[in-house]
Structures are given as structure tokens and as C-alpha cells.
């Protein structure tokens, strides 16, 4: 049957022919289902529309599309666009899309090797057609193209590594990245979708009928793919869709929000959090002022709680950028962000503390004096605890805050509040911290405060000495009380007394 479909010729396309942009001009729209085109073996449905129930080993569970593997030898290469009249190129375009609807088993590289290469070459030519921009694609062709893309990319993702091994507590950073075996075809399908979305010839009024909410939602589901190459393409495509289709923007933000909620409060496992945050970083950068309440709620309910999961190190760089963008856009949010960081501050994870301190520096660098004053008391109580950390990297990173001129300026303006809070921590480090680098940095910070305000420093030192003397007196009184109790007990019945 496919020999009838391929009667236009069996010449295998060469690379030089495939990249010739003069071959891609489309003639006037004709009847796309005319001629010898048959679709009885390929049932394709748009991703956002209900299709026939999937069944059997070749079913696509993500789209409800049945994709049958073709019989060996049934696929033949179609002629190049340059080799057919302009009036037939639209039909040829659809026939090439139908070839690309077939999916193959890539676990065996030798199985269907010829057919796989024909599909790959056909996808390359389709990408060149869209990229050349030498002719507008009709609406019917656009619909068929999105159907073909849906058949290929919307699929059941394989189980994650921790699901296969049952290691619930495995570190996601140590998991070996999974590489999709069908990537030689999948990459070209993603490239085709990307070129279609970014093309200046793509009319958003028409395209949004096919790239609809359901299509976008399925794209977002694919961000959980373990293949980093796939997530990179998805990131670029979704970002372009957000920029081009304004009607989808609120929906995309809400859908990403829901992914984060599930990640934070249910699974703590998702491969694409970093890529989604990269998209959001660009989106936040474009927020208009005054900022909408919806965006502030997103910061409080989704972004700040993303500091809670143990796997934060994987996406912390992107998260920190998003948080800082919010503060730079609206400096009044600094107090909210700092208190949010303090709420989720790690108690036993020192590497996570180092990340928090680095992010805190970036936030404080964008903080104004009024907002700093609102949060400085709880903030420097936490910093004082970090200064005394026995983990030298935590103590060192906390002391590095005094290398930032803007933060030093904020501290200098409010030294009357800040120095009494951290003075004791500085003295303890100088007297007893085991790490020489921490000791040296503490001496420098102490000297900086002396130069800022010697009278305040001496007053803090006097109060610290008084507290030490009182603490020493209390300890002596406690020991004396115990000694008296021991003496009384010995007089009443020393034989039965157990002393430790």
C-alpha cells in the first residue's frame, strides 16, 4: 500500500538537496487528502483532542494515539520538494509528515535501520522547509505538523533511576543521567517545533488553535524527562511559546506553579525544576511595575518554599536568580524574602547553609535601608549562629558578608543594633574557633567595627565582660549549692549516698 503512496519517486534525499531553500515554495492550497495519500495505517490525533483508546505495546499513552511500526521495506524515500511542481508540494509536505508519524524501537540499532534513516532524512528536510521561510505553510499543513509532533514527543517517560532501584533516599545529584535512545529522531522533531514557533511566518491566531492549553500542559509534563538534552529543548520552546502566545501566559505561570507545589509538598523529585526556574527568571525580569498581587503570591507560596527540599543544590543557582530578580524589581519585597529564607534555614545541612548565605548576600545587595531595618534583628541572630559554626565553610561564608561594600554600609548605618547581637559570636571565634582562616577573618571584622565606632565597641566589650562575670558567679553559686547538698547528704547517711 505504501508503494502507492510513494509513487512520486524513490530517490534518497541528499544533504545538499535538503538544504536548498529554493525548493520549499508552496503553491496555492489544494485538497490535502487528494491523490494517493492514505492514512489507514497511521492514526494521528492532535495532542489536545481526544483520540481512540490506546492499546497494545505500540500505543502512545500520552496522546491516545496508536502508532504501528511499519512492515520492513514498506517505507520508501519521497521526492524532494524541488523535484515536484509547486502545486503538488503541499500534498508532498503532508505525505512526509505521515512518514514521520511512524515510531521505531531504538533498543535494537539494527532493526528497521533503513526506515529509521528515511525518517531522519525526512525530518531534516521538514526542518529546512520551516527554517527557510520561503513560503507560508497552510493551516491544514500546520495542523498535520502539530499532530506529527504530538505523536513523537508526547509519550510515557521511562521510570526514573530511583524508581527502578527503589532507593528513595538516593541523592539526585549522583544519579546517572538517562539518555533517550530515540534522540536522533526526537531532536529533529523538537527542532521542527522550535522553528515553527519562532518563525515570523507563523500566525499566532492560527497556531494557537493547535498549540493550545492541552498541548502546553503536555509539554510541561515532559520537563520531568531525565534526558538533559530534551529538557534544554523544552526550555527554549516553552520560553518562545510564552513570548509569542500572550493568551497562554497566565496559564503557563499557573501550570508551573502547580508543578512546584507537587514537587515541594509531595514528591521532592522532578528533573526539570532548574529549567523551569530559568524560564521564570526571564519572565520575572519582564514583570511590569507596580507588581501584580498574583506575582507576589507566587514568590511567597512557590519560590520561597522551594528552599525546603533536600535537592536544592541542583537548582539553587536558578532559584537564587529568580528571588533576586523579585527584590531588584520591588525592593519592598526584601523583608519578605529574608524572613522566608530564615524560616527555611537548614539546621543540620552545612552545605545547604553555605548556599543560603550566598543567596542572602545577593538579596542584601539589592536591599534598601528601610527594609534592612525591618529584618536585621532576626537576620543577624542567625548570622551570629553561623559565625560560631564548627563547620569552617559556614563560618567563613558568613564572615565573607563583610567583604561586600553595600552590606557593610547597611551594617554601619545600623551598627548600634547589629554589633551587640554578633559581638559575643566574634569574641568566641577569636578565643576558641579551631580554624585559622575563620580566626583571621573574625579578627578583621572585629577591627572593622572598632574603626566604625570605638565607643560602641568598648560599650559592647564592657557589657560582654559583665555578662561573663555574671555567668561565672552563677556557675560558682551552682557548684557551691551542690557541694552543700552533698555535705548535708553525707552527714545524714553517707553510706547510702552515690556521688558522681
Tab-separated table of C-alpha atoms in Angstrom:
chain	number	residue	atom	x	y	z
A	1	UNK	CA	0.000	0.000	0.000
A	2	UNK	CA	2.832	2.386	0.814
A	3	UNK	CA	4.270	1.798	-2.665
A	4	UNK	CA	1.205	3.626	-3.963
A	5	UNK	CA	1.885	6.479	-1.559
A	6	UNK	CA	5.489	6.706	-2.662
A	7	UNK	CA	4.849	6.612	-6.410
A	8	UNK	CA	6.288	10.137	-6.728
A	9	UNK	CA	9.792	8.666	-6.717
A	10	UNK	CA	12.269	6.637	-4.676
A	11	UNK	CA	15.329	8.869	-4.799
A	12	UNK	CA	17.024	9.199	-1.390
A	13	UNK	CA	17.406	12.889	-0.489
A	14	UNK	CA	20.947	14.198	-0.239
A	15	UNK	CA	22.095	16.782	2.267
A	16	UNK	CA	22.806	19.348	-0.429
A	17	UNK	CA	19.296	18.989	-1.834
A	18	UNK	CA	17.691	19.097	1.592
A	19	UNK	CA	19.262	22.419	2.443
A	20	UNK	CA	18.348	24.219	-0.775
A	21	UNK	CA	15.821	26.880	0.309
A	22	UNK	CA	14.632	27.470	-3.254
A	23	UNK	CA	12.881	24.124	-3.198
A	24	UNK	CA	10.392	24.939	-0.472
A	25	UNK	CA	7.993	27.463	-2.024
A	26	UNK	CA	4.428	26.188	-1.619
A	27	UNK	CA	1.822	26.690	-4.311
A	28	UNK	CA	-1.831	27.557	-3.743
A	29	UNK	CA	-3.627	25.318	-1.273
A	30	UNK	CA	-5.169	22.252	-2.809
A	31	UNK	CA	-7.089	19.288	-1.495
A	32	UNK	CA	-4.683	17.866	1.065
A	33	UNK	CA	-6.359	14.477	1.057
A	34	UNK	CA	-6.456	14.110	-2.697
A	35	UNK	CA	-4.291	11.877	-4.826
A	36	UNK	CA	-2.839	8.696	-3.440
A	37	UNK	CA	-2.326	9.763	0.188
A	38	UNK	CA	-3.616	7.108	2.562
A	39	UNK	CA	-3.701	7.198	6.336
A	40	UNK	CA	-5.229	3.862	7.161
A	41	UNK	CA	-2.083	2.608	8.886
A	42	UNK	CA	-1.369	5.837	10.743
A	43	UNK	CA	-3.949	7.116	13.195
A	44	UNK	CA	-2.853	10.529	14.412
A	45	UNK	CA	-4.754	12.890	16.646
A	46	UNK	CA	-3.902	16.340	17.842
A	47	UNK	CA	-2.487	16.179	21.364
A	48	UNK	CA	-5.231	18.363	22.759
A	49	UNK	CA	-8.114	16.384	21.287
A	50	UNK	CA	-9.464	13.051	22.424
A	51	UNK	CA	-8.355	10.196	20.226
A	52	UNK	CA	-9.057	6.472	20.088
A	53	UNK	CA	-8.213	4.490	23.153
A	54	UNK	CA	-4.605	3.398	23.086
A	55	UNK	CA	-3.935	-0.292	23.283
A	56	UNK	CA	-1.158	-2.770	22.679
A	57	UNK	CA	2.607	-2.444	23.005
A	58	UNK	CA	2.873	0.283	20.366
A	59	UNK	CA	0.341	2.651	21.904
A	60	UNK	CA	1.255	6.176	22.848
A	61	UNK	CA	-0.202	6.557	26.330
A	62	UNK	CA	0.344	10.316	26.478
A	63	UNK	CA	-1.775	11.182	23.450
A	64	UNK	CA	-4.165	8.313	22.922
A	65	UNK	CA	-2.508	7.705	19.542
A	66	UNK	CA	-1.863	4.263	18.071
A	67	UNK	CA	1.433	4.247	16.166
A	68	UNK	CA	2.077	1.000	14.358
A	69	UNK	CA	5.569	0.041	13.320
A	70	UNK	CA	5.671	-0.264	9.521
A	71	UNK	CA	6.385	-3.561	7.766
A	72	UNK	CA	10.025	-3.887	6.690
A	73	UNK	CA	10.564	-2.338	3.280
A	74	UNK	CA	7.219	-0.520	3.247
A	75	UNK	CA	8.740	2.975	3.627
A	76	UNK	CA	10.468	4.493	0.648
A	77	UNK	CA	12.013	7.974	0.450
A	78	UNK	CA	9.747	10.593	-1.084
A	79	UNK	CA	10.958	13.001	-3.773
A	80	UNK	CA	12.481	16.318	-2.739
A	81	UNK	CA	10.335	19.444	-2.895
A	82	UNK	CA	12.463	20.814	-5.701
A	83	UNK	CA	11.649	17.773	-7.846
A	84	UNK	CA	7.871	18.250	-7.853
A	85	UNK	CA	5.729	21.078	-9.254
A	86	UNK	CA	4.760	23.864	-6.830
A	87	UNK	CA	1.107	22.790	-6.963
A	88	UNK	CA	1.999	19.356	-5.505
A	89	UNK	CA	4.309	20.493	-2.713
A	90	UNK	CA	1.557	20.855	-0.142
A	91	UNK	CA	0.470	17.253	-0.663
A	92	UNK	CA	4.102	16.140	-0.558
A	93	UNK	CA	4.581	18.015	2.722
A	94	UNK	CA	1.710	16.082	4.313
A	95	UNK	CA	2.967	12.755	2.938
A	96	UNK	CA	6.349	13.429	4.513
A	97	UNK	CA	4.637	14.225	7.819
A	98	UNK	CA	2.819	10.885	7.632
A	99	UNK	CA	6.098	9.010	7.224
A	100	UNK	CA	7.375	10.758	10.354
A	101	UNK	CA	4.377	9.530	12.360
A	102	UNK	CA	5.881	6.052	12.445
A	103	UNK	CA	7.875	5.254	15.587
A	104	UNK	CA	10.625	2.695	15.904
A	105	UNK	CA	12.283	0.565	18.537
A	106	UNK	CA	15.701	2.076	19.243
A	107	UNK	CA	16.739	-0.609	21.717
A	108	UNK	CA	17.911	-2.582	18.668
A	109	UNK	CA	20.025	-0.380	16.424
A	110	UNK	CA	19.877	-2.829	13.503
A	111	UNK	CA	16.110	-3.232	13.495
A	112	UNK	CA	14.422	-1.043	10.852
A	113	UNK	CA	17.768	0.673	10.221
A	114	UNK	CA	16.811	1.698	6.670
A	115	UNK	CA	13.377	3.007	7.700
A	116	UNK	CA	14.884	4.934	10.601
A	117	UNK	CA	17.304	6.673	8.254
A	118	UNK	CA	14.498	7.548	5.820
A	119	UNK	CA	12.507	9.105	8.666
A	120	UNK	CA	15.564	11.014	9.881
A	121	UNK	CA	16.271	12.425	6.428
A	122	UNK	CA	12.588	13.337	6.027
A	123	UNK	CA	12.617	15.182	9.376
A	124	UNK	CA	15.762	17.043	8.331
A	125	UNK	CA	14.024	18.199	5.158
A	126	UNK	CA	10.912	19.297	7.058
A	127	UNK	CA	13.082	21.333	9.442
A	128	UNK	CA	14.744	23.003	6.462
A	129	UNK	CA	11.334	23.788	4.956
A	130	UNK	CA	10.204	25.642	8.065
A	131	UNK	CA	13.572	27.290	8.654
A	132	UNK	CA	13.920	28.588	5.087
A	133	UNK	CA	10.753	30.718	5.385
A	134	UNK	CA	10.432	30.785	1.597
A	135	UNK	CA	6.719	30.088	1.648
A	136	UNK	CA	3.815	30.135	4.085
A	137	UNK	CA	2.550	26.801	5.367
A	138	UNK	CA	-1.214	26.396	5.016
A	139	UNK	CA	-3.409	25.910	8.059
A	140	UNK	CA	-4.099	22.280	7.152
A	141	UNK	CA	-0.374	21.573	6.918
A	142	UNK	CA	0.183	23.260	10.276
A	143	UNK	CA	-2.448	21.072	11.898
A	144	UNK	CA	-0.933	17.918	10.426
A	145	UNK	CA	2.530	19.018	11.534
A	146	UNK	CA	1.439	19.541	15.156
A	147	UNK	CA	-0.234	16.123	15.040
A	148	UNK	CA	3.005	14.520	13.880
A	149	UNK	CA	4.977	16.348	16.573
A	150	UNK	CA	2.473	15.214	19.200
A	151	UNK	CA	2.753	11.581	18.123
A	152	UNK	CA	6.526	11.684	18.517
A	153	UNK	CA	7.166	13.703	21.664
A	154	UNK	CA	4.130	13.014	23.860
A	155	UNK	CA	4.900	9.620	25.309
A	156	UNK	CA	5.220	7.781	28.600
A	157	UNK	CA	8.550	8.702	30.158
A	158	UNK	CA	10.580	5.751	31.470
A	159	UNK	CA	10.784	5.275	35.251
A	160	UNK	CA	13.372	7.415	37.000
A	161	UNK	CA	16.543	5.755	38.297
A	162	UNK	CA	15.351	5.817	41.922
A	163	UNK	CA	12.058	4.202	40.870
A	164	UNK	CA	13.898	1.331	39.207
A	165	UNK	CA	16.215	0.673	42.151
A	166	UNK	CA	13.786	1.513	44.931
A	167	UNK	CA	16.349	3.834	46.568
A	168	UNK	CA	14.028	6.515	47.905
A	169	UNK	CA	16.830	8.386	49.697
A	170	UNK	CA	19.279	8.376	46.797
A	171	UNK	CA	20.929	11.691	46.013
A	172	UNK	CA	19.542	13.067	42.700
A	173	UNK	CA	22.922	14.719	42.029
A	174	UNK	CA	24.577	11.305	41.950
A	175	UNK	CA	22.041	9.677	39.603
A	176	UNK	CA	23.417	8.848	36.169
A	177	UNK	CA	21.566	10.943	33.549
A	178	UNK	CA	19.242	8.911	31.359
A	179	UNK	CA	19.748	9.426	27.619
A	180	UNK	CA	16.731	8.889	25.381
A	181	UNK	CA	17.628	6.181	22.798
A	182	UNK	CA	15.301	7.700	20.162
A	183	UNK	CA	17.066	11.082	20.386
A	184	UNK	CA	18.277	11.040	16.709
A	185	UNK	CA	14.610	11.386	15.700
A	186	UNK	CA	13.320	13.191	18.770
A	187	UNK	CA	15.841	16.017	18.469
A	188	UNK	CA	14.730	16.772	14.910
A	189	UNK	CA	11.065	16.775	15.950
A	190	UNK	CA	11.859	19.281	18.714
A	191	UNK	CA	13.895	21.343	16.241
A	192	UNK	CA	10.920	21.367	13.867
A	193	UNK	CA	8.602	22.564	16.634
A	194	UNK	CA	11.076	25.251	17.695
A	195	UNK	CA	11.494	26.547	14.142
A	196	UNK	CA	7.727	26.602	13.705
A	197	UNK	CA	7.185	28.572	16.922
A	198	UNK	CA	9.907	31.174	16.239
A	199	UNK	CA	9.162	31.571	12.518
A	200	UNK	CA	7.975	35.023	11.519
A	201	UNK	CA	5.603	33.294	9.058
A	202	UNK	CA	3.737	31.558	11.897
A	203	UNK	CA	0.450	33.357	12.520
A	204	UNK	CA	-0.343	33.119	16.242
A	205	UNK	CA	-4.084	33.397	15.586
A	206	UNK	CA	-3.940	30.159	13.601
A	207	UNK	CA	-1.187	28.444	15.565
A	208	UNK	CA	-2.939	28.862	18.921
A	209	UNK	CA	-5.700	26.531	17.677
A	210	UNK	CA	-3.169	23.697	17.717
A	211	UNK	CA	-0.656	24.897	20.300
A	212	UNK	CA	-3.397	25.187	22.898
A	213	UNK	CA	-3.560	24.752	26.681
A	214	UNK	CA	-3.584	20.979	26.479
A	215	UNK	CA	-0.535	20.980	24.209
A	216	UNK	CA	1.329	23.307	26.581
A	217	UNK	CA	0.384	21.168	29.576
A	218	UNK	CA	1.787	18.063	27.889
A	219	UNK	CA	4.990	19.966	27.104
A	220	UNK	CA	5.294	20.829	30.790
A	221	UNK	CA	4.839	17.162	31.714
A	222	UNK	CA	7.876	16.344	29.572
A	223	UNK	CA	10.096	18.535	31.758
A	224	UNK	CA	10.285	15.519	34.059
A	225	UNK	CA	12.392	13.754	31.423
A	226	UNK	CA	15.756	12.632	32.769
A	227	UNK	CA	17.493	13.422	29.479
A	228	UNK	CA	19.106	16.888	29.885
A	229	UNK	CA	19.137	17.380	26.099
A	230	UNK	CA	15.372	17.052	25.940
A	231	UNK	CA	14.844	19.436	28.861
A	232	UNK	CA	17.073	22.019	27.166
A	233	UNK	CA	14.924	21.942	24.023
A	234	UNK	CA	11.725	22.076	26.088
A	235	UNK	CA	13.041	25.096	27.995
A	236	UNK	CA	13.766	27.011	24.800
A	237	UNK	CA	10.459	26.049	23.149
A	238	UNK	CA	8.283	26.878	26.175
A	239	UNK	CA	10.065	30.207	26.612
A	240	UNK	CA	9.360	31.071	22.967
A	241	UNK	CA	5.731	29.986	23.288
A	242	UNK	CA	5.384	32.233	26.359
A	243	UNK	CA	6.845	35.160	24.411
A	244	UNK	CA	4.785	34.648	21.254
A	245	UNK	CA	1.401	33.480	22.570
A	246	UNK	CA	0.263	36.100	25.084
A	247	UNK	CA	-3.020	34.261	25.614
A	248	UNK	CA	-1.104	31.346	27.193
A	249	UNK	CA	0.947	33.373	29.672
A	250	UNK	CA	-1.306	33.186	32.775
A	251	UNK	CA	-1.953	29.504	32.111
A	252	UNK	CA	1.784	28.700	31.821
A	253	UNK	CA	2.576	30.522	35.069
A	254	UNK	CA	-0.221	28.701	36.889
A	255	UNK	CA	0.828	25.304	35.482
A	256	UNK	CA	4.459	25.840	36.564
A	257	UNK	CA	3.140	26.895	39.956
A	258	UNK	CA	1.297	23.580	40.284
A	259	UNK	CA	4.412	21.605	39.318
A	260	UNK	CA	6.342	23.363	42.082
A	261	UNK	CA	3.602	22.691	44.650
A	262	UNK	CA	3.658	18.981	43.879
A	263	UNK	CA	7.468	18.935	43.998
A	264	UNK	CA	7.679	20.782	47.332
A	265	UNK	CA	4.860	19.158	49.257
A	266	UNK	CA	4.550	15.675	47.721
A	267	UNK	CA	7.377	14.153	45.717
A	268	UNK	CA	10.569	16.254	46.134
A	269	UNK	CA	11.521	14.602	42.848
A	270	UNK	CA	11.411	16.399	39.498
A	271	UNK	CA	14.090	16.538	36.834
A	272	UNK	CA	13.131	19.884	35.302
A	273	UNK	CA	12.875	22.317	38.231
A	274	UNK	CA	16.100	24.075	37.193
A	275	UNK	CA	14.954	24.573	33.599
A	276	UNK	CA	11.523	25.844	34.698
A	277	UNK	CA	13.223	28.327	37.026
A	278	UNK	CA	15.403	29.535	34.150
A	279	UNK	CA	12.261	30.330	32.172
A	280	UNK	CA	10.748	32.079	35.188
A	281	UNK	CA	13.897	34.155	35.672
A	282	UNK	CA	13.359	35.682	32.255
A	283	UNK	CA	9.610	36.089	32.885
A	284	UNK	CA	10.156	37.837	36.236
A	285	UNK	CA	12.638	40.162	34.574
A	286	UNK	CA	9.818	41.354	32.302
A	287	UNK	CA	7.213	41.970	35.028
A	288	UNK	CA	5.693	45.442	34.870
A	289	UNK	CA	5.590	47.727	37.900
A	290	UNK	CA	3.717	48.022	40.167
A	291	UNK	CA	3.902	44.256	40.513
A	292	UNK	CA	0.629	42.325	40.475
A	293	UNK	CA	-0.530	40.616	43.645
A	294	UNK	CA	-0.528	37.319	41.729
A	295	UNK	CA	3.239	37.579	41.233
A	296	UNK	CA	3.890	38.381	44.894
A	297	UNK	CA	1.826	35.358	45.939
A	298	UNK	CA	3.878	33.225	43.562
A	299	UNK	CA	7.033	34.412	45.339
A	300	UNK	CA	5.662	33.642	48.804
A	301	UNK	CA	3.841	30.390	48.054
A	302	UNK	CA	6.132	28.733	45.500
A	303	UNK	CA	9.585	30.269	45.130
A	304	UNK	CA	10.461	30.746	48.808
A	305	UNK	CA	9.224	27.241	49.809
A	306	UNK	CA	11.478	25.815	47.077
A	307	UNK	CA	14.258	26.292	49.649
A	308	UNK	CA	12.790	23.416	51.648
A	309	UNK	CA	13.654	20.273	49.544
A	310	UNK	CA	16.927	18.484	50.197
A	311	UNK	CA	17.838	18.534	46.497
A	312	UNK	CA	18.019	22.352	46.384
A	313	UNK	CA	21.681	22.278	45.320
A	314	UNK	CA	20.622	21.066	41.852
A	315	UNK	CA	18.535	24.171	41.088
A	316	UNK	CA	19.711	26.713	43.682
A	317	UNK	CA	21.541	28.927	41.187
A	318	UNK	CA	18.383	29.440	39.112
A	319	UNK	CA	16.219	29.845	42.222
A	320	UNK	CA	18.553	32.458	43.683
A	321	UNK	CA	18.409	34.403	40.413
A	322	UNK	CA	14.585	34.420	40.469
A	323	UNK	CA	14.479	35.551	44.101
A	324	UNK	CA	16.994	38.332	43.463
A	325	UNK	CA	15.023	39.470	40.404
A	326	UNK	CA	11.959	39.969	42.589
A	327	UNK	CA	13.907	42.115	45.070
A	328	UNK	CA	15.526	44.145	42.303
A	329	UNK	CA	12.098	44.726	40.727
A	330	UNK	CA	10.459	45.717	44.020
A	331	UNK	CA	12.877	46.475	46.861
A	332	UNK	CA	9.989	46.377	49.364
A	333	UNK	CA	9.961	42.580	48.983
A	334	UNK	CA	13.416	42.275	50.597
A	335	UNK	CA	11.975	41.895	54.106
A	336	UNK	CA	9.590	39.137	52.898
A	337	UNK	CA	12.427	37.274	51.173
A	338	UNK	CA	14.868	37.493	54.095
A	339	UNK	CA	12.262	36.268	56.589
A	340	UNK	CA	11.353	33.480	54.157
A	341	UNK	CA	14.985	32.372	54.000
A	342	UNK	CA	15.198	32.400	57.803
A	343	UNK	CA	12.030	30.287	58.010
A	344	UNK	CA	13.574	27.526	55.876
A	345	UNK	CA	17.136	27.908	57.206
A	346	UNK	CA	18.764	24.450	57.457
A	347	UNK	CA	19.605	23.161	60.935
A	348	UNK	CA	21.934	20.254	60.185
A	349	UNK	CA	22.866	20.565	56.498
A	350	UNK	CA	26.047	22.654	56.331
A	351	UNK	CA	26.359	22.636	52.532
A	352	UNK	CA	22.820	23.974	52.296
A	353	UNK	CA	23.710	26.700	54.804
A	354	UNK	CA	26.571	27.828	52.567
A	355	UNK	CA	24.099	28.142	49.666
A	356	UNK	CA	21.681	30.144	51.811
A	357	UNK	CA	24.440	32.538	52.903
A	358	UNK	CA	25.449	33.115	49.282
A	359	UNK	CA	21.849	33.841	48.304
A	360	UNK	CA	21.422	36.082	51.337
A	361	UNK	CA	24.346	38.212	50.178
A	362	UNK	CA	22.753	38.677	46.741
A	363	UNK	CA	19.433	39.671	48.328
A	364	UNK	CA	21.041	42.102	50.778
A	365	UNK	CA	22.962	43.695	47.930
A	366	UNK	CA	19.600	44.723	46.419
A	367	UNK	CA	18.097	45.743	49.793
A	368	UNK	CA	17.466	49.335	50.844
A	369	UNK	CA	17.990	50.691	54.358
A	370	UNK	CA	14.299	50.754	55.398
A	371	UNK	CA	13.731	47.093	54.504
A	372	UNK	CA	17.050	46.113	56.098
A	373	UNK	CA	15.977	47.660	59.398
A	374	UNK	CA	12.768	45.596	59.455
A	375	UNK	CA	14.560	42.255	59.361
A	376	UNK	CA	18.038	42.939	60.746
A	377	UNK	CA	17.421	41.603	64.292
A	378	UNK	CA	16.351	38.027	63.348
A	379	UNK	CA	18.785	38.112	60.435
A	380	UNK	CA	21.897	38.823	62.499
A	381	UNK	CA	20.855	36.402	65.211
A	382	UNK	CA	21.054	33.719	62.531
A	383	UNK	CA	24.320	35.107	61.160
A	384	UNK	CA	25.774	35.027	64.706
A	385	UNK	CA	24.933	31.316	64.899
A	386	UNK	CA	26.637	30.788	61.541
A	387	UNK	CA	29.734	32.654	62.735
A	388	UNK	CA	30.144	30.116	65.536
A	389	UNK	CA	29.524	27.078	63.332
A	390	UNK	CA	32.097	24.354	63.815
A	391	UNK	CA	31.905	23.742	60.038
A	392	UNK	CA	34.551	26.155	58.790
A	393	UNK	CA	32.871	26.744	55.392
A	394	UNK	CA	29.694	28.037	57.053
A	395	UNK	CA	31.604	30.352	59.413
A	396	UNK	CA	33.867	31.536	56.596
A	397	UNK	CA	30.931	32.234	54.232
A	398	UNK	CA	29.162	34.229	56.940
A	399	UNK	CA	32.288	36.336	57.513
A	400	UNK	CA	32.556	36.994	53.758
A	401	UNK	CA	29.417	39.152	54.059
A	402	UNK	CA	31.716	41.887	55.395
A	403	UNK	CA	33.580	41.900	52.064
A	404	UNK	CA	30.503	43.400	50.371
A	405	UNK	CA	30.599	47.196	50.466
A	406	UNK	CA	26.818	47.645	50.247
A	407	UNK	CA	26.201	45.252	53.144
A	408	UNK	CA	28.947	46.899	55.203
A	409	UNK	CA	27.262	50.242	54.530
A	410	UNK	CA	23.906	48.911	55.799
A	411	UNK	CA	25.603	47.438	58.877
A	412	UNK	CA	27.461	50.700	59.554
A	413	UNK	CA	24.197	52.675	59.467
A	414	UNK	CA	22.655	50.264	61.979
A	415	UNK	CA	25.760	49.278	63.949
A	416	UNK	CA	24.055	50.152	67.243
A	417	UNK	CA	21.699	47.185	66.699
A	418	UNK	CA	23.945	44.798	64.752
A	419	UNK	CA	27.151	44.850	66.830
A	420	UNK	CA	25.537	43.927	70.197
A	421	UNK	CA	23.896	40.920	68.509
A	422	UNK	CA	27.074	39.468	66.977
A	423	UNK	CA	29.727	40.731	69.433
A	424	UNK	CA	29.660	37.586	71.552
A	425	UNK	CA	29.968	35.364	68.466
A	426	UNK	CA	33.024	37.320	67.316
A	427	UNK	CA	34.695	37.006	70.737
A	428	UNK	CA	34.040	33.252	70.875
A	429	UNK	CA	35.603	32.764	67.449
A	430	UNK	CA	38.719	34.715	68.409
A	431	UNK	CA	39.126	32.735	71.627
A	432	UNK	CA	38.274	29.228	70.599
A	433	UNK	CA	37.498	28.546	66.885
A	434	UNK	CA	39.643	25.711	65.612
A	435	UNK	CA	40.049	27.001	62.021
A	436	UNK	CA	42.832	29.509	61.434
A	437	UNK	CA	41.171	31.140	58.397
A	438	UNK	CA	37.959	31.747	60.368
A	439	UNK	CA	40.026	33.155	63.227
A	440	UNK	CA	41.807	35.595	60.893
A	441	UNK	CA	38.579	36.755	59.197
A	442	UNK	CA	36.934	37.288	62.591
A	443	UNK	CA	39.818	39.483	63.722
A	444	UNK	CA	39.376	41.605	60.565
A	445	UNK	CA	35.606	42.020	61.160
A	446	UNK	CA	36.232	42.917	64.804
A	447	UNK	CA	38.783	45.527	63.730
A	448	UNK	CA	36.270	46.926	61.198
A	449	UNK	CA	33.725	47.516	63.978
A	450	UNK	CA	36.378	49.172	66.146
A	451	UNK	CA	37.150	51.610	63.330
A	452	UNK	CA	33.427	52.259	62.712
A	453	UNK	CA	32.617	53.278	66.290
A	454	UNK	CA	35.179	52.769	69.054
A	455	UNK	CA	32.811	53.955	71.773
A	456	UNK	CA	30.121	51.457	70.764
A	457	UNK	CA	32.724	48.702	70.545
A	458	UNK	CA	34.037	49.437	74.035
A	459	UNK	CA	30.488	49.526	75.409
A	460	UNK	CA	29.741	46.122	73.839
A	461	UNK	CA	33.003	44.802	75.260
A	462	UNK	CA	32.131	46.099	78.716
A	463	UNK	CA	28.658	44.502	78.578
A	464	UNK	CA	30.171	41.244	77.350
A	465	UNK	CA	32.661	41.250	80.233
A	466	UNK	CA	29.855	41.907	82.704
A	467	UNK	CA	27.803	39.032	81.280
A	468	UNK	CA	30.792	36.749	81.550
A	469	UNK	CA	31.374	37.761	85.177
A	470	UNK	CA	27.691	37.176	85.997
A	471	UNK	CA	27.764	33.820	84.255
A	472	UNK	CA	30.885	32.898	86.226
A	473	UNK	CA	29.217	33.924	89.501
A	474	UNK	CA	26.110	31.890	88.635
A	475	UNK	CA	28.290	28.863	87.923
A	476	UNK	CA	30.145	29.257	91.183
A	477	UNK	CA	26.876	29.572	93.092
A	478	UNK	CA	25.562	26.439	91.402
A	479	UNK	CA	28.663	24.442	92.290
A	480	UNK	CA	28.532	25.737	95.866
A	481	UNK	CA	24.881	24.726	96.190
A	482	UNK	CA	25.653	21.224	95.010
A	483	UNK	CA	28.558	20.996	97.432
A	484	UNK	CA	26.296	21.979	100.321
A	485	UNK	CA	23.731	19.379	99.307
A	486	UNK	CA	26.456	16.757	99.156
A	487	UNK	CA	27.685	17.702	102.628
A	488	UNK	CA	24.175	17.535	104.135
A	489	UNK	CA	23.544	14.162	102.496
A	490	UNK	CA	26.874	12.836	103.800
A	491	UNK	CA	26.019	13.861	107.381
A	492	UNK	CA	22.592	12.166	107.269
A	493	UNK	CA	23.656	8.891	105.745
A	494	UNK	CA	26.835	8.846	103.762
A	495	UNK	CA	26.827	5.077	103.423
A	496	UNK	CA	23.824	5.185	101.086
A	497	UNK	CA	24.887	8.188	99.021
A	498	UNK	CA	26.167	7.727	95.488
A	499	UNK	CA	28.403	10.589	94.302
A	500	UNK	CA	29.371	11.136	90.703
